[in-house]
Short mmCIF file of C-alpha atoms in Angstrom, two decimals:
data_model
loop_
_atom_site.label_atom_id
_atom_site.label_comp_id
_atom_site.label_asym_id
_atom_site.label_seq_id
_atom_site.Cartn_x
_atom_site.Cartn_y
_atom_site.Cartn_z
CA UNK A 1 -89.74 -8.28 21.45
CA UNK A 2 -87.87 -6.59 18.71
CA UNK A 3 -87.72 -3.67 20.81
CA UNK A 4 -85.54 -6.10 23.25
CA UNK A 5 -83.70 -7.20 20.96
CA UNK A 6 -82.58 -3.76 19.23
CA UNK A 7 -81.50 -3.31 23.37
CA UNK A 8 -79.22 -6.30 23.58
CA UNK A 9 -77.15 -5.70 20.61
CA UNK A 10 -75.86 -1.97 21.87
CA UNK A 11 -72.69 -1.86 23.86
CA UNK A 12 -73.26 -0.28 27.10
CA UNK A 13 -70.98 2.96 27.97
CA UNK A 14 -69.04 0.88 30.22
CA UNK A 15 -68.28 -1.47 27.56
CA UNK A 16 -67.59 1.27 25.11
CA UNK A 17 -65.24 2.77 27.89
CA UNK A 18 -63.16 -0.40 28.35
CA UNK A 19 -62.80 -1.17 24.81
CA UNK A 20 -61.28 2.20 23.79
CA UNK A 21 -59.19 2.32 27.28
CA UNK A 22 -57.83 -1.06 25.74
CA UNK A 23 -57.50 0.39 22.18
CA UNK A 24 -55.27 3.08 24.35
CA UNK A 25 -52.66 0.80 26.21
CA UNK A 26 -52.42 -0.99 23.26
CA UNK A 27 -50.84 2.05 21.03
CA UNK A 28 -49.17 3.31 24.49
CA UNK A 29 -47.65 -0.05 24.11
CA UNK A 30 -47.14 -0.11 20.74
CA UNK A 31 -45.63 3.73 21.08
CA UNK A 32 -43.54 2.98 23.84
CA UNK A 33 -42.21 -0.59 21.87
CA UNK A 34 -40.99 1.50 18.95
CA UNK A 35 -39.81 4.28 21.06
CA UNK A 36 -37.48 1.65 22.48
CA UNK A 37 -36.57 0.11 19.01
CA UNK A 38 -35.35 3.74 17.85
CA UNK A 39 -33.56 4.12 21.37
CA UNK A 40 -31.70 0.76 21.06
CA UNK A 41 -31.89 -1.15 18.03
CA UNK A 42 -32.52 1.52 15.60
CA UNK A 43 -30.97 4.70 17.59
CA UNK A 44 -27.53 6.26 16.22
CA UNK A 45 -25.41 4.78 18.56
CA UNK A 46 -26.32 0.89 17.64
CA UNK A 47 -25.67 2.57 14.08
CA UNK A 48 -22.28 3.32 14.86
CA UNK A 49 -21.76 -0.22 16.71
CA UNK A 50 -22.87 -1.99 13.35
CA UNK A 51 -20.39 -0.15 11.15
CA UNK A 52 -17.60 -0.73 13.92
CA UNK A 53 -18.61 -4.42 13.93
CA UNK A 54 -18.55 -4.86 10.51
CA UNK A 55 -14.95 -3.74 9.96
CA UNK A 56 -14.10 -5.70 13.05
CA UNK A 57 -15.49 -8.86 11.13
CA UNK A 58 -13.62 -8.24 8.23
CA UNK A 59 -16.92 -7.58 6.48
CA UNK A 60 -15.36 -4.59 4.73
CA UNK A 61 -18.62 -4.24 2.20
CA UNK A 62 -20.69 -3.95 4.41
CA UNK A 63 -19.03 -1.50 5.96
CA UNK A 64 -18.53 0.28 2.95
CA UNK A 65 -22.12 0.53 2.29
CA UNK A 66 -23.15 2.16 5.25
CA UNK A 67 -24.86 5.20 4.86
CA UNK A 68 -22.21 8.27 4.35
CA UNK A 69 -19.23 6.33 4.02
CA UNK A 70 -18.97 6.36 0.69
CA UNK A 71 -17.24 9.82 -1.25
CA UNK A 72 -18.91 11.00 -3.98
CA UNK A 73 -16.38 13.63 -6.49
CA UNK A 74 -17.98 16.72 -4.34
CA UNK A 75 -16.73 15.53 -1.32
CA UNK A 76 -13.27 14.31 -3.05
CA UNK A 77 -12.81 17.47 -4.39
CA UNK A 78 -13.51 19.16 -1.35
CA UNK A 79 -11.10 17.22 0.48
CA UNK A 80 -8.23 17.55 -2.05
CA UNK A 81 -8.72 14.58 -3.82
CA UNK A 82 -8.19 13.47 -7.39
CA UNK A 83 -11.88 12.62 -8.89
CA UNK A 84 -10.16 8.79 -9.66
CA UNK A 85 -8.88 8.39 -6.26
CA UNK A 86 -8.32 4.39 -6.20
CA UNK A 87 -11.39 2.14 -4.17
CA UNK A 88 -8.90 -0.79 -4.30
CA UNK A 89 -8.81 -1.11 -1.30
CA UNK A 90 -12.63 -0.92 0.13
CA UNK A 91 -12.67 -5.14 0.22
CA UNK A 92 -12.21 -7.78 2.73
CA UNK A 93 -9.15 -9.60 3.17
CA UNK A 94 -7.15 -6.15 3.47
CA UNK A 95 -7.16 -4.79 7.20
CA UNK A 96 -4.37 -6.30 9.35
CA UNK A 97 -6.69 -5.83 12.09
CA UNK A 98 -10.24 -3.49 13.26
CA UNK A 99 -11.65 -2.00 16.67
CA UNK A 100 -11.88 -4.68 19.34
CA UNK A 101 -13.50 -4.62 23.01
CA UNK A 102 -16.08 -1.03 21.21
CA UNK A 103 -17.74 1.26 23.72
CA UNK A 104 -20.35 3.49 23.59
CA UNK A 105 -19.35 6.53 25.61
CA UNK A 106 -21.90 8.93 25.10
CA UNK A 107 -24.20 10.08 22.66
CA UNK A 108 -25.35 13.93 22.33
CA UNK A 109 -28.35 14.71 20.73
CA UNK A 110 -28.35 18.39 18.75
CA UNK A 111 -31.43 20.34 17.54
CA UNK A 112 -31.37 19.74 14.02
CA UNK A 113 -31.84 15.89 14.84
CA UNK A 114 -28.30 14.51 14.40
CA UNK A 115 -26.04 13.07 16.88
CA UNK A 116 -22.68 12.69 18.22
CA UNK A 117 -21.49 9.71 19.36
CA UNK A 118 -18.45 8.70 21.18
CA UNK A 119 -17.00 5.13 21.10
CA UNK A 120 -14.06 3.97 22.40
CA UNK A 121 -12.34 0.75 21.03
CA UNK A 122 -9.00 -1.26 21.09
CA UNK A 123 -6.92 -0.89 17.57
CA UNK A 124 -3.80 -3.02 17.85
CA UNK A 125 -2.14 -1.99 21.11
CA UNK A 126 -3.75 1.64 21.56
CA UNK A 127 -6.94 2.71 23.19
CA UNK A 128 -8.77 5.22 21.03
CA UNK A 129 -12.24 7.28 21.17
CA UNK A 130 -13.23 8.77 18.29
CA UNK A 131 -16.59 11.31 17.77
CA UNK A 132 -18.95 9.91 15.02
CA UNK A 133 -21.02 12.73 13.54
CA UNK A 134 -24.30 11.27 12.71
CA UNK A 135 -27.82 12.49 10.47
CA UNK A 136 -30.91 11.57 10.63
CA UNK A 137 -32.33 9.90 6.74
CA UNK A 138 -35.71 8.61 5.87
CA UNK A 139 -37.47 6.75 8.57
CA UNK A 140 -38.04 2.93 7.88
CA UNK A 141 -41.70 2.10 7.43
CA UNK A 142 -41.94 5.89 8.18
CA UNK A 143 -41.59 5.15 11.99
CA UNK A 144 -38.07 3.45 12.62
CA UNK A 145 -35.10 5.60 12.64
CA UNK A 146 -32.43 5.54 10.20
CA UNK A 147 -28.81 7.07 10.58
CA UNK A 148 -26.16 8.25 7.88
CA UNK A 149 -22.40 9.80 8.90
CA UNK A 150 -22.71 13.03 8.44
CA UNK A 151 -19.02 13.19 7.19
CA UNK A 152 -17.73 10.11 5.70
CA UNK A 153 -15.42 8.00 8.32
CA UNK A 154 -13.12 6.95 5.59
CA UNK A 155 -9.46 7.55 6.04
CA UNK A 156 -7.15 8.82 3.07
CA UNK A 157 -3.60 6.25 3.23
CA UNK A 158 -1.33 8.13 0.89
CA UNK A 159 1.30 5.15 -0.29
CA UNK A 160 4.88 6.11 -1.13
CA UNK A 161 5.67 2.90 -3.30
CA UNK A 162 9.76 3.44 -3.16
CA UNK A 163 11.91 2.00 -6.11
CA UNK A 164 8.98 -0.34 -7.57
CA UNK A 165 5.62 0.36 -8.22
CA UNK A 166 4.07 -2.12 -6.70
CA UNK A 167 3.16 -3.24 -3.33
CA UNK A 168 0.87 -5.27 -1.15
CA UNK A 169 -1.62 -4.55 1.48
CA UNK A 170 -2.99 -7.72 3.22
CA UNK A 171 -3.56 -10.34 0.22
CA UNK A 172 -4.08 -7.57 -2.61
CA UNK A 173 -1.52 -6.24 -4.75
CA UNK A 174 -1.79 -3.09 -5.95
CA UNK A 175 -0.30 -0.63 -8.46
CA UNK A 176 0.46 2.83 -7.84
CA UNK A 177 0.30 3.76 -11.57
CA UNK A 178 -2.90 2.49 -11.73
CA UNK A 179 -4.36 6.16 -12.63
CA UNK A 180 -1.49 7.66 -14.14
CA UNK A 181 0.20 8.27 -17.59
CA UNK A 182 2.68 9.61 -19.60
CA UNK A 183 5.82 10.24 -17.64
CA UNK A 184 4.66 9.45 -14.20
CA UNK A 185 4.55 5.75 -14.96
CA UNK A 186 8.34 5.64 -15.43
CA UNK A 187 9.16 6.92 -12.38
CA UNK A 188 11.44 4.95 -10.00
CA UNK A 189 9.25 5.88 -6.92
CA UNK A 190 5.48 6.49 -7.20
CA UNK A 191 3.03 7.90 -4.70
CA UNK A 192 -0.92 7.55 -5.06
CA UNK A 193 -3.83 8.06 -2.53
CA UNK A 194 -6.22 5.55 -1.59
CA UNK A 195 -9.70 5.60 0.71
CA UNK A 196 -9.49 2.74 3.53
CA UNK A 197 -11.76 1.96 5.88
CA UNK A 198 -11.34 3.38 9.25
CA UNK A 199 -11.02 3.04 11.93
CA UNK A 200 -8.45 0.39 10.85
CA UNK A 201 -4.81 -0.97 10.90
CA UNK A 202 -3.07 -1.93 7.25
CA UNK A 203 0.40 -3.47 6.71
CA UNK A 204 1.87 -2.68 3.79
CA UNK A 205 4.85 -4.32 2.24
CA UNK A 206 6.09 -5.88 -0.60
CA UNK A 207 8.19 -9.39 -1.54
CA UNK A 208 9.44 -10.73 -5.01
CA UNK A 209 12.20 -12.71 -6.14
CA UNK A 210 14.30 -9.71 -7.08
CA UNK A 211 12.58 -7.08 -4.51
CA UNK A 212 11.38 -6.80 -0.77
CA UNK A 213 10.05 -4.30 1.09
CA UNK A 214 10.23 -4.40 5.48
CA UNK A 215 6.47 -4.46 6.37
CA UNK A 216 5.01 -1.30 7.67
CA UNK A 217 1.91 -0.96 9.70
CA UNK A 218 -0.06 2.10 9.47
CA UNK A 219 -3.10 3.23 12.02
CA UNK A 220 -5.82 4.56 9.77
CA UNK A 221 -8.43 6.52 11.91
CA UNK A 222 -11.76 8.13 10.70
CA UNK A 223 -11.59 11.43 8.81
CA UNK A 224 -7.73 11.32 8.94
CA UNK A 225 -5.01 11.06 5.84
CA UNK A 226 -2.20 8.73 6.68
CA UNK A 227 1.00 7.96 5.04
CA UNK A 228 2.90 4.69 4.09
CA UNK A 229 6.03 4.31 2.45
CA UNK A 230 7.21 0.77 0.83
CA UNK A 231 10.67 0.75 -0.02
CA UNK A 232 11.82 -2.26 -1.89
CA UNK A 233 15.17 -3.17 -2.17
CA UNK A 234 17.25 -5.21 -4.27
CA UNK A 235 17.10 -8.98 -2.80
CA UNK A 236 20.22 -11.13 -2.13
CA UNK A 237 18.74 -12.79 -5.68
CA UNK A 238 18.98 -9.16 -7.42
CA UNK A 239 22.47 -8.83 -6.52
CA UNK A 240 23.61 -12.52 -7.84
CA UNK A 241 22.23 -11.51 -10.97
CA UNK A 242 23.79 -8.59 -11.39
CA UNK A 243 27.04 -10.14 -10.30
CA UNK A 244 26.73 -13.08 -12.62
CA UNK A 245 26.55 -10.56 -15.42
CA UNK A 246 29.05 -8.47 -14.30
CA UNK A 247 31.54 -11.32 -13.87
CA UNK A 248 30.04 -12.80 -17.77
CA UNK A 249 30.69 -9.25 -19.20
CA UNK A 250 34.83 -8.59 -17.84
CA UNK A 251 35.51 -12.58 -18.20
CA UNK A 252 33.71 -13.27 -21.87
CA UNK A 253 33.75 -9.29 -23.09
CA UNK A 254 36.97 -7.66 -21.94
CA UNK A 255 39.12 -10.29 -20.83
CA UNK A 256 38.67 -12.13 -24.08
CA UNK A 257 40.42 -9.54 -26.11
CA UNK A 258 43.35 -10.25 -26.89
CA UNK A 259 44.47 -6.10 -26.84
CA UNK A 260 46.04 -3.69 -24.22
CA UNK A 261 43.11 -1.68 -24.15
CA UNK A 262 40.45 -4.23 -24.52
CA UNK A 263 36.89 -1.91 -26.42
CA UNK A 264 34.25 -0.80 -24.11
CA UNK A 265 36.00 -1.98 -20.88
CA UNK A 266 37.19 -0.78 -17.60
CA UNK A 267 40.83 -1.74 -17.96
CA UNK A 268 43.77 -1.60 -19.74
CA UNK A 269 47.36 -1.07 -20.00
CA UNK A 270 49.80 1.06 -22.06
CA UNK A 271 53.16 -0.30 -22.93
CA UNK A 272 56.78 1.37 -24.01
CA UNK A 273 58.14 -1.38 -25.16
CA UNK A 274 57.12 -3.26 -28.19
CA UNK A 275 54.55 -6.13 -27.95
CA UNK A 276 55.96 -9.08 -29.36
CA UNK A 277 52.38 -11.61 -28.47
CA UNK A 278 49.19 -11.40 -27.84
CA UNK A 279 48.29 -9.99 -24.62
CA UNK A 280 46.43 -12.78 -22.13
CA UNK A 281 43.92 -11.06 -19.75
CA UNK A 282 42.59 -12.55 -16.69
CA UNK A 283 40.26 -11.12 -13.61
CA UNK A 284 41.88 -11.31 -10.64
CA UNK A 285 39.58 -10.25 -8.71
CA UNK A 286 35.49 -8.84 -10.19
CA UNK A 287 34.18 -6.23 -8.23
CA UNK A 288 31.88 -7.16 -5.76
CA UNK A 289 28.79 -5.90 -6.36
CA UNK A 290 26.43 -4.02 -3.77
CA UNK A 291 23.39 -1.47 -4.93
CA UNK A 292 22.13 1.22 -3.24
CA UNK A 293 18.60 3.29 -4.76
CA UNK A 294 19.71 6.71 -6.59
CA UNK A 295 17.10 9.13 -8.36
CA UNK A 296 15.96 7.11 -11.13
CA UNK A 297 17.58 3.35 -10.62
CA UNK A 298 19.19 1.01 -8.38
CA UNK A 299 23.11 2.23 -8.20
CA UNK A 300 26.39 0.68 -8.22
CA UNK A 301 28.95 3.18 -6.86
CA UNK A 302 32.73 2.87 -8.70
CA UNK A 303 34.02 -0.43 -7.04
CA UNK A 304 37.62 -1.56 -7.18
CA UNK A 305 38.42 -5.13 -8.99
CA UNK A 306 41.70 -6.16 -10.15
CA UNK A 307 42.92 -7.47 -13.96
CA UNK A 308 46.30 -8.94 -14.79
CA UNK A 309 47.95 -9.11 -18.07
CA UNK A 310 50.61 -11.39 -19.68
CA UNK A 311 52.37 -10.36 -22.78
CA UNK A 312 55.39 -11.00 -24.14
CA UNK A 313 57.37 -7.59 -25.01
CA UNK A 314 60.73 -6.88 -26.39
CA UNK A 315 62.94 -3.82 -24.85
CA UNK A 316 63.23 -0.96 -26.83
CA UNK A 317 66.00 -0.09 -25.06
CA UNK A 318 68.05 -2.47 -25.22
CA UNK A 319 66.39 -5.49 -27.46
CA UNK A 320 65.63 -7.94 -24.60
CA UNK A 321 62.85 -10.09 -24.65
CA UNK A 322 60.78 -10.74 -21.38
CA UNK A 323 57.24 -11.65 -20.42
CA UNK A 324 55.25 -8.60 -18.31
CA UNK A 325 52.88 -9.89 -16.16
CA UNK A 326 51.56 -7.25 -14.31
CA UNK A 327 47.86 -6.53 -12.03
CA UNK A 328 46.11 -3.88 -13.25
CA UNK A 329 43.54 -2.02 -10.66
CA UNK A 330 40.08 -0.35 -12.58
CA UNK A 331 36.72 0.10 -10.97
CA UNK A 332 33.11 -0.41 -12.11
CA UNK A 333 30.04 1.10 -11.66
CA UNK A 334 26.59 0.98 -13.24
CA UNK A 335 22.90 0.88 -13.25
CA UNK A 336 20.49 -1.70 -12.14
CA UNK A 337 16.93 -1.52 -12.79
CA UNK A 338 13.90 -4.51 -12.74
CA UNK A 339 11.88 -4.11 -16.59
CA UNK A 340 8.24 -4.84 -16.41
CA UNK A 341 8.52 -8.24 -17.63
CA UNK A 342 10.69 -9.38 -14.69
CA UNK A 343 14.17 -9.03 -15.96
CA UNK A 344 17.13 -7.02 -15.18
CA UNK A 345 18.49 -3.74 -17.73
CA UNK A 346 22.35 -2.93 -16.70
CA UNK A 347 23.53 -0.22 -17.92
CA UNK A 348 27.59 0.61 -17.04
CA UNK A 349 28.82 3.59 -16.39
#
C-alpha cells in the first residue's frame, strides 16, 4: 500500500511536459506583452509624442522635465551661452500656442541603441517636421524602456527689449536686466537670451500707460536660436505729459519774466530803443511736441513755436514813445526719458 501511494503522488512525464510547455507560453506571452509595451507605450517615439503633448497642453513643466531637455552650464557653454542664462520663461501660461494635429513619421533605429524620430505637427499656420535625436537611459523595473533627447530640444529666443527694459511674453513680465550690472542696466535698449520650450510660438510685446510695444510673434523650433525685438514707444499719454510740461515751463518759467531775454529760455528779443515798461510775454503758439527714440532717450527734434512781446519803448532817435508788439519765432528741443519709478525726466536742450 505505501508503495501505491509513493506512485500516485509523482507527476507523470506527460504531466511534467504540459506544465513546463505552459510555464513556456506563459513567458512567450509575458515576453511578447513587454516587447509590445517598449514598441508602443514605452518605445522612443510615444516618448517624443508625450513631450509634444505636453507643450501642446500648456503643461510647460512637464515638458521641461523630460529627460534631456534641461541645459546644464556644459552644454550652455558649449552652445555660447552665459552660465545665468534666464529659465523665466520654462512655465505655463507663456506659449501663444504648441504643435497641433503631431505625426509620427518614422523612427530609425542606430546601433548604439538610440533613435531618430521624425514628427510632423501644425505650429500656427505652418506645417513642420522636425528630427528628435533620442538615447536610451536606465530601463524601468530593469525591463521597460526609457528615452532621454540626446540634445536638448530647447530653443534659445534672444529678446531685443527696445527703449524700455521690460516686456511681456504671454502673462509674464520680464526684465532684461535681470542678470546684469553696472552700466548695462542704464542702457536705453537691452538684449538678453532666454531658453523656451520648443517647438513653440511666443508673442512678445509690451503695454503701459506711458509705453507700448506692437506685438510680435516669434516661431521657436527645437535646437534653434530665435530673435525678438520689442520696441516700445512713447504712448499718446507720454506725449501729453511731456506737452503739459513743456507748455507749464514757457507759460510759468519764461513767459513770466518780465525781461527781453527771459533766463534759461528759448526766446528773446533785443531792442535799440530804450525800454520805458516792463516787457509782457505771451506764447503764441508752444511747440507741438512729437518724440522719436535716439541713442540713449526718447528725442524731441528743434520744433518751431512762436512768442510775442509787448513793451513800451521810447525812440532814441527821435524821443517818441510807442508800444512794440512784435512775434518772436524760437524752437525747442529736448529729452524724454521714463525713471524707474514711473515718472518722466526732461531734460531741454
Amino acid at each position: 500500500m505505501g508503495s501505491s501511494g509513493r506512485r500516485e503522488g509523482r507527476l507523470s512525464p506527460a504531466a511534467i511536459a504540459g506544465w513546463t510547455g505552459l510555464a513556456v507560453m506563459v513567458v512567450g506571452a509575458f515576453l511578447a506583452a513587454l516587447g509590445g509595451l517598449n514598441q508602443s507605450i514605452y518605445g522612443a517615439p510615444a516618448f517624443v509624442e508625450r513631450y509634444l503633448d505636453a507643450i501642446a497642453s500648456d503643461d510647460i513643466v512637464s515638458a521641461a522635465a523630460t529627460p534631456g531637455v534641461r541645459m546644464d552650464e556644459g552644454h550652455l557653454a558649449a552652445a555660447g551661452l552665459p552660465a545665468d542664462t534666464s529659465t523665466a520663461m520654462l512655465r505655463s501660461n507663456v506659449i501663444d500656442a504648441g504643435p497641433e494635429d503631431v505625426r509620427i513619421i518614422s523612427d530609425e533605429a542606430h546601433e548604439d541603441g538610440g533613435h531618430t524620430v521624425t514628427a510632423s505637427y501644425r505650429l500656427d499656420a505652418s506645417i513642420v517636421q522636425t528630427e528628435f535625436e533620442v538615447e536610451p537611459i536606465e530601463p524601468l523595473y530593469g525591463v521597460l524602456h526609457r528615452w532621454r533627447f540626446s540634445t536638448s530640444p530647447l530653443a534659445v529666443i534672444q529678446v531685443t527689449a527696445a527703449h524700455n527694459p521690460l516686456f511681456t511674453v504671454g502673462s509674464l513680465t520680464l526684465d532684461t536686466r535681470a542678470t546684469k550690472s553696472g552700466d548695462d542696466l542704464t542702457a536705453f535698449s537691452q538684449t538678453a537670451p532666454y531658453l523656451a520650450i520648443a517647438p513653440a510660438a511666443y508673442e512678445f510685446g509690451y503695454d503701459s500707460t506711458l509705453l507700448e510695444a506692437v506685438p510680435a510673434q516669434v516661431i521657436a523650433e527645437p535646437g534653434t536660436t530665435a530673435e525678438a525685438t520689442v520696441d516700445a514707444l512713447p504712448t499718446e499719454a507720454f506725449v501729453e505729459r511731456v506737452q503739459a510740461k513743456v507748455d507749464e515751463y514757457l507759460e510759468d518759467q519764461c513767459a513770466s519774466q518780465r525781461v527781453l531775454q527771459p533766463a534759461g529760455c528759448p526766446f528773446g528779443v533785443v531792442i535799440d530803443d530804450r525800454v520805458v515798461s516792463e516787457p509782457v510775454w505771451t506764447i503764441v503758439e508752444s511747440p507741438e511736441v512729437t518724440l522719436v527714440p535716439g541713442d540713449t532717450t526718447f528725442e524731441m527734434p528743434p520744433t518751431p513755436g512762436v512768442a510775442h512781446i509787448s513793451v513800451d519803448v521810447q525812440s532814441l532817435f527821435d524821443g517818441t514813445f510807442s508800444t512794440l508788439e512784435q512775434d518772436e519765432g524760437f524752437t525747442l528741443a529736448l529729452d524724454a526719458t521714463v525713471r524707474p519709478d514711473g515718472s518722466i525726466s526732461i531734460q531741454l536742450r
